[in-house]
Coordinates of C-alpha atoms and ligand atoms in Angstrom, one line a residue:
X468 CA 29.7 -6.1 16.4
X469 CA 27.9 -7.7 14.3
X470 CA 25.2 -10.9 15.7
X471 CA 26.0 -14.2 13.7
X472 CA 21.6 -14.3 14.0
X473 CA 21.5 -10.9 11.7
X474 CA 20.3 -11.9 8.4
X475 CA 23.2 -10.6 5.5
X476 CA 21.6 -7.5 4.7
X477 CA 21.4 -6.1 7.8
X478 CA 24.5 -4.4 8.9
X479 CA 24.5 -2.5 12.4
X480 CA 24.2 1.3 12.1
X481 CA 27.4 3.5 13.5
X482 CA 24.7 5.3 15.7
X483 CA 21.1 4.0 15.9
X484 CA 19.8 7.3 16.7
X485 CA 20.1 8.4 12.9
X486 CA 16.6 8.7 11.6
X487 CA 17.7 7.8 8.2
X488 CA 15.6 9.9 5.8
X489 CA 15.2 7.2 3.1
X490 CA 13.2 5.3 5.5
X491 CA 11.5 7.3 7.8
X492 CA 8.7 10.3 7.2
X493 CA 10.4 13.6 5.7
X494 CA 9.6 15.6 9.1
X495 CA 10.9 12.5 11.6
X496 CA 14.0 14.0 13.4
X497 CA 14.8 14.2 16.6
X498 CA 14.9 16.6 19.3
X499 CA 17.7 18.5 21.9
X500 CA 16.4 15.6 24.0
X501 CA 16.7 12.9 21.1
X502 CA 13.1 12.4 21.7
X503 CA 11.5 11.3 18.1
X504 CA 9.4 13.8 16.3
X505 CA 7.0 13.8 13.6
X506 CA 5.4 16.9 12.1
X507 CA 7.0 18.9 14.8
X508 CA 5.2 16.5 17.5
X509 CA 7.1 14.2 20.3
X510 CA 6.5 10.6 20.3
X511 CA 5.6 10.7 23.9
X512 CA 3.4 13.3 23.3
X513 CA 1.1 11.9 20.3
X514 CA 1.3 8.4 22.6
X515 CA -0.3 10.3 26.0
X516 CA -3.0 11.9 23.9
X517 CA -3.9 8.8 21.6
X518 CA -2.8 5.7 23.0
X519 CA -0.7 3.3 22.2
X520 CA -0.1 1.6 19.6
X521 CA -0.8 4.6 17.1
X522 CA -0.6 5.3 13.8
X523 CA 0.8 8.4 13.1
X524 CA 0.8 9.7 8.8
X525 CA 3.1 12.7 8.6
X526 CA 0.8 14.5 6.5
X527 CA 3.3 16.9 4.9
X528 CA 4.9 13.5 3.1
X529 CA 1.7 11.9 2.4
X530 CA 0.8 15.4 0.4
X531 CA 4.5 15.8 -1.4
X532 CA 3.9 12.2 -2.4
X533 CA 0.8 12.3 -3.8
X534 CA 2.4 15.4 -6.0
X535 CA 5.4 13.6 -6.8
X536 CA 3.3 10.9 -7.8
X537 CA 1.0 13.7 -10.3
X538 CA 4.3 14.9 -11.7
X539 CA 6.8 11.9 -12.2
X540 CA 3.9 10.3 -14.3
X541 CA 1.9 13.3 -15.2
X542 CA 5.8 15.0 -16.8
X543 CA 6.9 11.6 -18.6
X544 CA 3.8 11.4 -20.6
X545 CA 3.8 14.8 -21.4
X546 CA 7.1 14.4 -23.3
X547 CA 6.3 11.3 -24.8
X548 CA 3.4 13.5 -25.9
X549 CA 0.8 11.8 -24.0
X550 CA -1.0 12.5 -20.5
X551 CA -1.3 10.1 -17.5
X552 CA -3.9 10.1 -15.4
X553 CA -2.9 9.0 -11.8
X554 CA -5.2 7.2 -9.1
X555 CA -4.3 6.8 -5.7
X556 CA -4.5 2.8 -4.8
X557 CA -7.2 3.6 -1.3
X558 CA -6.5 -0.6 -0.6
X559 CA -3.1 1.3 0.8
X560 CA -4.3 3.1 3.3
X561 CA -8.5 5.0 3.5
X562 CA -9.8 7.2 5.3
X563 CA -12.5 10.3 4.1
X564 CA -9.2 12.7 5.0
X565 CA -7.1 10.9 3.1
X566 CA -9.6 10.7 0.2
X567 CA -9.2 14.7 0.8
X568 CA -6.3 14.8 0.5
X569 CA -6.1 13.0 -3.1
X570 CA -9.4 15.5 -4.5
X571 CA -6.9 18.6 -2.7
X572 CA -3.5 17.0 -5.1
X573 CA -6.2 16.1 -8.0
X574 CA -5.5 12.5 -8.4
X575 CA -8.2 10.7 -8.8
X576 CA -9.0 7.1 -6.3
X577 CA -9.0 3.9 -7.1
X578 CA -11.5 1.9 -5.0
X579 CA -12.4 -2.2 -4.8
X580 CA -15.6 -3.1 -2.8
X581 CA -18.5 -1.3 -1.4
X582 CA -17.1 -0.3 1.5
X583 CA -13.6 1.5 0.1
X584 CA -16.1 3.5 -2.2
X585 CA -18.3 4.4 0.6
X586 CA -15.5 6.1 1.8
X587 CA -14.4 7.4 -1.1
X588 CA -17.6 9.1 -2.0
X589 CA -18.5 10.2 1.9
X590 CA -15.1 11.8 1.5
X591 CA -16.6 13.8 -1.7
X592 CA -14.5 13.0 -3.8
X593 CA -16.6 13.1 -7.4
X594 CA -17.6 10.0 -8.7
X595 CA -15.6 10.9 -12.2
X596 CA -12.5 10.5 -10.6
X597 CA -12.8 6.9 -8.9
X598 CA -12.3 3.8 -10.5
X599 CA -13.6 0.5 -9.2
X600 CA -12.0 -2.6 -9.4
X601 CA -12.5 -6.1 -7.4
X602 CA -13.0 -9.5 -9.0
X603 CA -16.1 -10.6 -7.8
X604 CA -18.1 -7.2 -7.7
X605 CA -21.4 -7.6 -6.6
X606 CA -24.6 -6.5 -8.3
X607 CA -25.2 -4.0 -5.3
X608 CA -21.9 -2.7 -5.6
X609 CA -22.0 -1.8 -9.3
X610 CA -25.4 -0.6 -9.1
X611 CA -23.8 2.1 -6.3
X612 CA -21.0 2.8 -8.8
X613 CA -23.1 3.1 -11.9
X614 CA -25.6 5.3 -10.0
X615 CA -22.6 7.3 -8.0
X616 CA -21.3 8.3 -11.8
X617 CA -17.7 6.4 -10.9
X618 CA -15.7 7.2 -14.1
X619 CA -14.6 3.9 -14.8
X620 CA -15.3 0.2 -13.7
X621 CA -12.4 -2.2 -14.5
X622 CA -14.0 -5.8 -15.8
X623 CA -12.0 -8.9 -14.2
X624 CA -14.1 -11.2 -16.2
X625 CA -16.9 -12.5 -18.8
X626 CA -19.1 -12.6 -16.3
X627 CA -19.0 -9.2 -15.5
X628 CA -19.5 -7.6 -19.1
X629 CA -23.3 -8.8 -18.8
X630 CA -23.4 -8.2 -15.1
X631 CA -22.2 -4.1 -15.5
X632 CA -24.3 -3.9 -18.9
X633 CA -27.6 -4.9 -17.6
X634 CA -27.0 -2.5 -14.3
X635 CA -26.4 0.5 -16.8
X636 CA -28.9 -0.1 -19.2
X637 CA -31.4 -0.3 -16.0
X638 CA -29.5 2.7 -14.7
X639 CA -30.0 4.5 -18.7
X640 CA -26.3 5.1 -18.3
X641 CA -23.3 4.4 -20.4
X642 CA -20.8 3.4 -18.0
X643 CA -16.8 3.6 -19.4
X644 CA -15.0 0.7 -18.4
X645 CA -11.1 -1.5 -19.1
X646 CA -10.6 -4.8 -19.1
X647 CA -8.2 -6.1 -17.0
X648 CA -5.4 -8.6 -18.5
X649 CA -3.9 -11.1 -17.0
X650 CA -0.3 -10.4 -18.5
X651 CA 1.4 -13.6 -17.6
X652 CA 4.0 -10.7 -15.9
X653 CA 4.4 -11.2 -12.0
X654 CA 6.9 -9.2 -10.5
X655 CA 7.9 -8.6 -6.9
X656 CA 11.2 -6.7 -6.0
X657 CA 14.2 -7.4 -7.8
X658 CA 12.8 -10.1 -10.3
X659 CA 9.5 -10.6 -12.5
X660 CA 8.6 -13.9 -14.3
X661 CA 6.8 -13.9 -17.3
X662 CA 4.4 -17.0 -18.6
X663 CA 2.0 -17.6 -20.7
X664 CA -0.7 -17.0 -18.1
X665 CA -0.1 -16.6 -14.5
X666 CA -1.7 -19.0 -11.8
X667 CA -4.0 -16.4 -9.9
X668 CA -7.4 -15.2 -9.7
X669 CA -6.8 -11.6 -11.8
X670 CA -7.9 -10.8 -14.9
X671 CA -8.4 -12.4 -18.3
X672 CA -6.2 -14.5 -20.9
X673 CA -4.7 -12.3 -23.4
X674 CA -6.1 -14.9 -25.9
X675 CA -9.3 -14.1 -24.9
X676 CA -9.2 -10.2 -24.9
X677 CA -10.6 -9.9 -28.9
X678 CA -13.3 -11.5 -28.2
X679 CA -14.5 -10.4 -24.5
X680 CA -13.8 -6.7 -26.3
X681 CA -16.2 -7.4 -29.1
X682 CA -18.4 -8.2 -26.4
X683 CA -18.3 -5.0 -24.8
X684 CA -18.6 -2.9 -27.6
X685 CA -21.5 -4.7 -28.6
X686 CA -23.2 -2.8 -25.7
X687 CA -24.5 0.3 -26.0
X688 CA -24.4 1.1 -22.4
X689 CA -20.7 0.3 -22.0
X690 CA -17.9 2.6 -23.5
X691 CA -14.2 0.5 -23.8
X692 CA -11.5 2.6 -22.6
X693 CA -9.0 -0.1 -22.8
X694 CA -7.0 -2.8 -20.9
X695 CA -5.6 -2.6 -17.8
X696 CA -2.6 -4.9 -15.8
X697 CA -1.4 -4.7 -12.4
X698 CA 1.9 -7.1 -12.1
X699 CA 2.5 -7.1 -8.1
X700 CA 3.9 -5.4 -5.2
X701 CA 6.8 -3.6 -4.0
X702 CA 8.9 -3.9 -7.7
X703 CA 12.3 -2.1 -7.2
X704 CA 13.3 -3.0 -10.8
X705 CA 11.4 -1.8 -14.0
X706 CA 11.6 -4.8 -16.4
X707 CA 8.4 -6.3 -15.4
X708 CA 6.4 -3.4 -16.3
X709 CA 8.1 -3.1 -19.9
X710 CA 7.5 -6.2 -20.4
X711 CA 4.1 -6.1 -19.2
X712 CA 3.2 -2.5 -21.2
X713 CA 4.7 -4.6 -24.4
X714 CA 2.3 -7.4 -23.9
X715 CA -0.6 -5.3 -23.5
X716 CA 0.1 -2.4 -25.9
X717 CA 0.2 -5.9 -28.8
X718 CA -2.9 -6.6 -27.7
X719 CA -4.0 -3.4 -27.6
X720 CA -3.1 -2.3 -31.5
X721 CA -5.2 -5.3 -32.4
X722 CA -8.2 -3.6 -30.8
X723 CA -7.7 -0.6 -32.5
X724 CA -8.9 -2.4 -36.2
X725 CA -12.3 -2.7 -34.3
X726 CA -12.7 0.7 -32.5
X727 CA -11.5 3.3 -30.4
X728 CA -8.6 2.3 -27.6
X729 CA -7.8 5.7 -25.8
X730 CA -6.1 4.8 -23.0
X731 CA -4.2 2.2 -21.2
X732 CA -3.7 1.6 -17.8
X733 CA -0.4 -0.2 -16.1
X734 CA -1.6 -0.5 -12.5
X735 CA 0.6 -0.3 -9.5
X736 CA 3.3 -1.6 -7.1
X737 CA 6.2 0.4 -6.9
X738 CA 8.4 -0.5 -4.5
X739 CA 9.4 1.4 -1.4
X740 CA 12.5 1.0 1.4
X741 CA 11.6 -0.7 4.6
X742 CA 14.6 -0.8 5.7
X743 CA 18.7 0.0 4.6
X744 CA 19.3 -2.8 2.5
X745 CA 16.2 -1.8 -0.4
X746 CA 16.8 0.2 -3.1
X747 CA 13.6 0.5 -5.3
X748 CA 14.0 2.8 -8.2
X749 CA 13.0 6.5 -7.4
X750 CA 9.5 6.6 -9.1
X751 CA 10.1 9.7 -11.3
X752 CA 13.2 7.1 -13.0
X753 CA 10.8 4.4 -13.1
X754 CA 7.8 6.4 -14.7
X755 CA 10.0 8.0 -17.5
X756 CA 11.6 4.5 -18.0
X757 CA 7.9 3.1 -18.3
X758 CA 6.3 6.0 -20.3
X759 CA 9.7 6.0 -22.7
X760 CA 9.0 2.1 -23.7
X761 CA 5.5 2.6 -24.0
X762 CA 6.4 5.3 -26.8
X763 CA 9.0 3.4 -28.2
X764 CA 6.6 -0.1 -28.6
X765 CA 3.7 2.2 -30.1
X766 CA 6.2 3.2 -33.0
X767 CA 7.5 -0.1 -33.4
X768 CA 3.6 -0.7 -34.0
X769 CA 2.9 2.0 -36.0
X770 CA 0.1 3.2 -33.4
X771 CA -0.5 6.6 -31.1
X772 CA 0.4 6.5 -27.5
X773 CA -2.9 6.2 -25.9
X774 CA -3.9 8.1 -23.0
X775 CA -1.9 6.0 -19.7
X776 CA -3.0 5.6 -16.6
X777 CA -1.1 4.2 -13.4
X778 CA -2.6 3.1 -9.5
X779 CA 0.0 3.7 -7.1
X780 CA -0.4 2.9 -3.5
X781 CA 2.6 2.3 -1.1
X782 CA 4.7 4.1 -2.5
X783 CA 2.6 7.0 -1.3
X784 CA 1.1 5.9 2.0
X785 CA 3.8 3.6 2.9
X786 CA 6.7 5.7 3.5
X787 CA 4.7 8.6 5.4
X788 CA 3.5 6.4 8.3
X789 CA 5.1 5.6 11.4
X790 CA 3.6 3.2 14.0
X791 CA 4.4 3.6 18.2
X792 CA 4.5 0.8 20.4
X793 CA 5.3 0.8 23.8
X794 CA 7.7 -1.8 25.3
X795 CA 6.2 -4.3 28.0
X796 CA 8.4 -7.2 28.1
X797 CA 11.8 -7.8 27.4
X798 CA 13.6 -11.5 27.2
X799 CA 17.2 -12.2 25.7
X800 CA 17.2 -15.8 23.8
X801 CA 20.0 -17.9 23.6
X802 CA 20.1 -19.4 20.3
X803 CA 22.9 -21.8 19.1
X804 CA 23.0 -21.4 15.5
X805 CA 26.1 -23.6 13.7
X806 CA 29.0 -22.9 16.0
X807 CA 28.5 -19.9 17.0
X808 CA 25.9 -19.3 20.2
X809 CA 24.3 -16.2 19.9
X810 CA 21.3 -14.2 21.7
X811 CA 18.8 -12.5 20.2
X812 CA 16.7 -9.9 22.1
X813 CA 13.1 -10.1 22.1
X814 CA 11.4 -7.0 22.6
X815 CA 7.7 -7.5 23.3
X816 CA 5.2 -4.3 22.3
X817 CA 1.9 -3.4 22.7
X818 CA 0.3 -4.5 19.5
X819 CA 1.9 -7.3 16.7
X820 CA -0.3 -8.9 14.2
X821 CA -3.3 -7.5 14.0
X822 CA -2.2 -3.8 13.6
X823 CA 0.7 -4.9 11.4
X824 CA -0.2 -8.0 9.6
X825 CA 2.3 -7.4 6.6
X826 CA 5.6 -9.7 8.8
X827 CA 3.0 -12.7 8.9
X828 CA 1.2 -12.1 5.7
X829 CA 4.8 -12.3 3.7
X830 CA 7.6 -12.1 6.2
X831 CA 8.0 -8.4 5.3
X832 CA 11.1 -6.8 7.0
X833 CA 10.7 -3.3 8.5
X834 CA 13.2 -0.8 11.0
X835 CA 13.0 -0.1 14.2
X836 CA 14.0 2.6 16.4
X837 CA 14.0 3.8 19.8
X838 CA 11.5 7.3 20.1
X839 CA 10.9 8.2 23.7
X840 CA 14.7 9.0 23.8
X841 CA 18.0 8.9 22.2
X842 CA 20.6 6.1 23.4
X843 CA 24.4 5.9 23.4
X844 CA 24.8 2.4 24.0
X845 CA 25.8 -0.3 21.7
X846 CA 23.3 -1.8 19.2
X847 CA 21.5 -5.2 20.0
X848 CA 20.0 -7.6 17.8
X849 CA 16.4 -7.6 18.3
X850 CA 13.1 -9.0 17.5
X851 CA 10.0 -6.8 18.2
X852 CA 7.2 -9.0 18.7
X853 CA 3.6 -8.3 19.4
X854 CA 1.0 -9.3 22.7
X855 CA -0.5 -12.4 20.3
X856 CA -1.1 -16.1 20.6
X857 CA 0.9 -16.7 17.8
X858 CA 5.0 -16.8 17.6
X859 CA 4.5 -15.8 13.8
X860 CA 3.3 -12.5 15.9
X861 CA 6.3 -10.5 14.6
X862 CA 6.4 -7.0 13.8
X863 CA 10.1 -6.4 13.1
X864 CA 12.0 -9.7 12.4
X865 CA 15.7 -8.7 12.4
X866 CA 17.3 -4.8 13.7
X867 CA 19.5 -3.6 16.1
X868 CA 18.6 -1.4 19.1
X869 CA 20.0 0.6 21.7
X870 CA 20.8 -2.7 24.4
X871 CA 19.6 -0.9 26.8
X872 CA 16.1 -0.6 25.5
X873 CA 13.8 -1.0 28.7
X874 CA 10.4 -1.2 29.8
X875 CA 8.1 1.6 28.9
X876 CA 10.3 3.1 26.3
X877 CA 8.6 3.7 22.9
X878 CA 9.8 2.6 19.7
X879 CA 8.6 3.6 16.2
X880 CA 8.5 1.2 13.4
X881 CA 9.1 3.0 10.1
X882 CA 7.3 2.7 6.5
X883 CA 3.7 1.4 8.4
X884 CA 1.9 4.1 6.3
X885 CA 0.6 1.3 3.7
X886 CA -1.3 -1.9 4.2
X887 CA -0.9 -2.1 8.0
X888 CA -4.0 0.1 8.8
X889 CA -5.9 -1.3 5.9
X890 CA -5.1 -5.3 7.2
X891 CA -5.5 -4.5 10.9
X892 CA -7.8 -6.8 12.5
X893 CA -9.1 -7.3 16.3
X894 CA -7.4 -11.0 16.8
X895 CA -7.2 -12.0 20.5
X896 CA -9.3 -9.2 20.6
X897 CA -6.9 -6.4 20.9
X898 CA -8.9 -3.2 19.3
X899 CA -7.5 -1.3 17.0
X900 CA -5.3 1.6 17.5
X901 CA -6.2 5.6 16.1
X902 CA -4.9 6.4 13.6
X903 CA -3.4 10.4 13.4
X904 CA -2.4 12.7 10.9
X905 CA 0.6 15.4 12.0
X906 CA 1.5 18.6 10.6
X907 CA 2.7 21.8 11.3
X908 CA -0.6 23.0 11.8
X909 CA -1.4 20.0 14.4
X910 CA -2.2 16.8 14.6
X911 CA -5.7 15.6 13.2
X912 CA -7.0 12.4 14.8
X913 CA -8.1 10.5 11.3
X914 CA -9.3 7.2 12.7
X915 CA -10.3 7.6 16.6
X916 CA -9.1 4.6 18.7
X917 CA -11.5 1.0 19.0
X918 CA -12.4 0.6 22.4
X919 CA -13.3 -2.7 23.9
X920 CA -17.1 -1.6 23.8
X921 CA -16.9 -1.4 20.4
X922 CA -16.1 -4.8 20.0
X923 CA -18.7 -6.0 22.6
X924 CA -21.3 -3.8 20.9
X925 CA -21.2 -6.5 18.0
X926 CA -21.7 -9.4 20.0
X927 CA -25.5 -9.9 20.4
X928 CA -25.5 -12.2 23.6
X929 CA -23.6 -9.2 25.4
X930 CA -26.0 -7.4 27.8
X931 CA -24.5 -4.2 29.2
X932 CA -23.8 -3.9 32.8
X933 CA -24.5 -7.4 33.3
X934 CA -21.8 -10.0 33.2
X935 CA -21.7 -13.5 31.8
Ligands
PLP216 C1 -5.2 -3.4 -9.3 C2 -4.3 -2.8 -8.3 N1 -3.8 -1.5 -8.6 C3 -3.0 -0.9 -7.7 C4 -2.5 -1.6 -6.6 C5 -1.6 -0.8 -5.6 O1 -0.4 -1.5 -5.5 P1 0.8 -0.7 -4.7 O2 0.3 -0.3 -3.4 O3 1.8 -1.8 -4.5 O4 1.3 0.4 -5.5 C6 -3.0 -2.9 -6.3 C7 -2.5 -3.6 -5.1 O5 -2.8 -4.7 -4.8 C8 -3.9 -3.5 -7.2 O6 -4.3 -4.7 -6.9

């Protein structure tokens, strides 16, 4: 039956063993036992030799996802009679495997400080096929980019045309770079707002793209490869890139009276399903949909279809990561909402906000599911919450679980490939968990687990063996 405490969209699965495969990792499924698997791996199994919590990547999907990534935009351009050249967004989820695993698929990586291409290039990974973005790049950082041979720094601002410039000349390089546009497109999910400029911190006015161009092209030691737009996260719908792609390809033909403009590239954000109730568009729609009205505003303008470029992220590490938690505390709350009392279960876990910041950070939604074992008993409204001092500390706000889910069972939270990793911190001081990669082959521990001596081995008043 269904809790009068479920939000709408949530409607109580016939059998909450179902591991539903729109959701959850292509190898997830579950045994004789009902125990969960992942890559041919139990639950209980990965959790005994890596701890819990853990991140577990089903590398199989991660792979087929960076290929279905290649293809969907890599085949739309080609029959618009263009190319597209695809970088995986490393913000999503980085490691030096998974940078492997991009150079193995031949997609190139898009990184945005120091650190991200430090991984990047210890991964060996070229330096032709990254692309570095940020907004406030420091001198250090595109002095390691220049000299690393990165194939293409993306400008956020004025500032920066002077700032790359003088590192290239010093470098006696000519580095290719885009500018990126501030579109006035923002779009998250189902809708996307357009303006005349949007109120954030990327990129530049389009009335100021002729002249910051001129500037560029004023320097020998730059090359312009053209402009660049990223309109937001998680888009199901593909309006706001049209309308985006128009904006910039206007701009764009203007450029083209002063110089070359071989390429253009239209960023990220495609959206993935957290849980039943999202539909995003399958990405090999929403590229030909995107590549078809690029082609079709470049005739309108009498112009070539430049070269295209796209930076998708979650919708290749999202989907192919799982995270386990083991259950520690369990509390049903009574909650009177209207006239209807109603009791929500809360299912305390082994980690919360700082492996999975994303429920805080935006009130994301994920799905739950029990993974030690199957369970026939009716489904309960719950809400998983982690060990922290916070009661924003949520890492599943609304599902239904087996109601007898007890002490010591594992669950697995679905879709926790992207951003969770990446924006995992060590509040309260929990340390962070490993993070592992399984396959047929076996599992690969990516990311080894913090331990607490890590985190005292920063702290310059600690003195080992002693205490206090
Ligand atoms: C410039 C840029 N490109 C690509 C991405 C990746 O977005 P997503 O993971 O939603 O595809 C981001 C995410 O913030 C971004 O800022």
């Amino acid at each position: 039956m269904r809790n009068p405490l479920a939000p709408q969209w949530l409607v109580p699965a016939k059998d909450l063993n179902i591991v539903d495969a729109r959701i959850w990792p292509r190898t997830a499924t579950r045994d004789s036992q009902g125990e969960l698997q992942i890559g041919g791996v139990g639950a209980r199994e990965l959790v005994r030799r890596h701890g819990s919590p853990l991140y577990v990547i089903d590398q199989e999907d991660f792979e087929a996802r960076l290929l279905a990534a290649k293809r969907a935009f890599g085949d739309a351009a080609q029959k618009h009679g263009t190319s597209a050249k695809v970088y995986y967004a490393s913000k999503a989820l980085l490691t030096t495997e998974v940078v492997r695993w991009v150079d193995q698929a031949g997609l190139s990586v898009d990184v945005s400080t120091g650190g991200e291409l430090a991984v990047a290039l210890a991964a060996g990974i070229p330096g032709e096929r990254i692309g570095l973005h940020g907004n406030n790049k420091s001198l250090v950082e595109i002095g390691r980019a220049i000299s690393a041979d990165v194939g293409v720094i993306v400008i956020d601002s004025e500032l920066e045309i002077e700032r790359i410039a003088s590192v290239a000349t010093a470098q006696g390089k000519t580095q290719a770079v885009r500018l990126r546009v501030n579109s006035g497109v923002h779009a998250h999910t189902h809708e996307y707002l357009a303006t005349a400029r949007e109120d954030q911190k990327f990129g530049i006015a389009t009335s100021d793209v002729a002249d910051l161009v001129a500037k560029i092209r004023s320097h020998s030691h730059l090359r312009f490869l053209g402009l660049h737009s990223h309109i937001g996260s998680q888009i199901f719908v593909v309006d706001g890139f049209i309308a985006a792609a128009e904006r910039l390809l206007e701009l764009h033909a203007q450029l083209l009276s002063g110089g070359d403009v071989p390429e253009l590239n239209l960023g990220g954000g495609f959206g993935i399903s957290y849980t039943e109730a999202d539909h995003p568009m399958p990405l090999s729609e929403m590229a030909e949909r995107i590549v078809s009205a690029v082609a079709a505003k470049c005739e309108e303008l009498g112009i070539s279809i430049p070269k295209l470029a796209f930076e998708p992220g979650r919708v290749i590490a999202g989907p192919a990561g799982v995270t386990l938690y083991s259950v520690g505390t369990i509390k049903d709350v009574q909650v009177t909402e209207g006239q209807s009392p109603a009791t929500r279960k809360y299912v305390s876990v082994d980690g919360g906000m700082s492996d999975n910041a994303r429920p805080a950070l935006y009130e994301a939604e994920y799905s739950v599911a029990l993974a030690s074992r199957s369970s026939s008993a009716t489904g309960a409204l719950v809400r998983v919450v982690g060990k922290h001092c916070e009661s924003g500390d949520i890492v599943v706000r609304n599902d239904y679980l087996p109601s007898d889910v007890a002490v010591n069972d594992l669950l697995a939270v679905a879709a926790t490939g992207a951003y969770c990793f990446s924006l995992s911190s060590n509040y309260n001081f929990l340390t962070r968990p490993a993070v592992v990669a399984v396959k047929a082959s076996g599992t690969k521990v990516l990311v080894r687990a913090e331990t607490e001596q890590d985190l005292l081995s920063r702290d310059a008043g600690y003195k080992q063996g002693k205490a206090g």
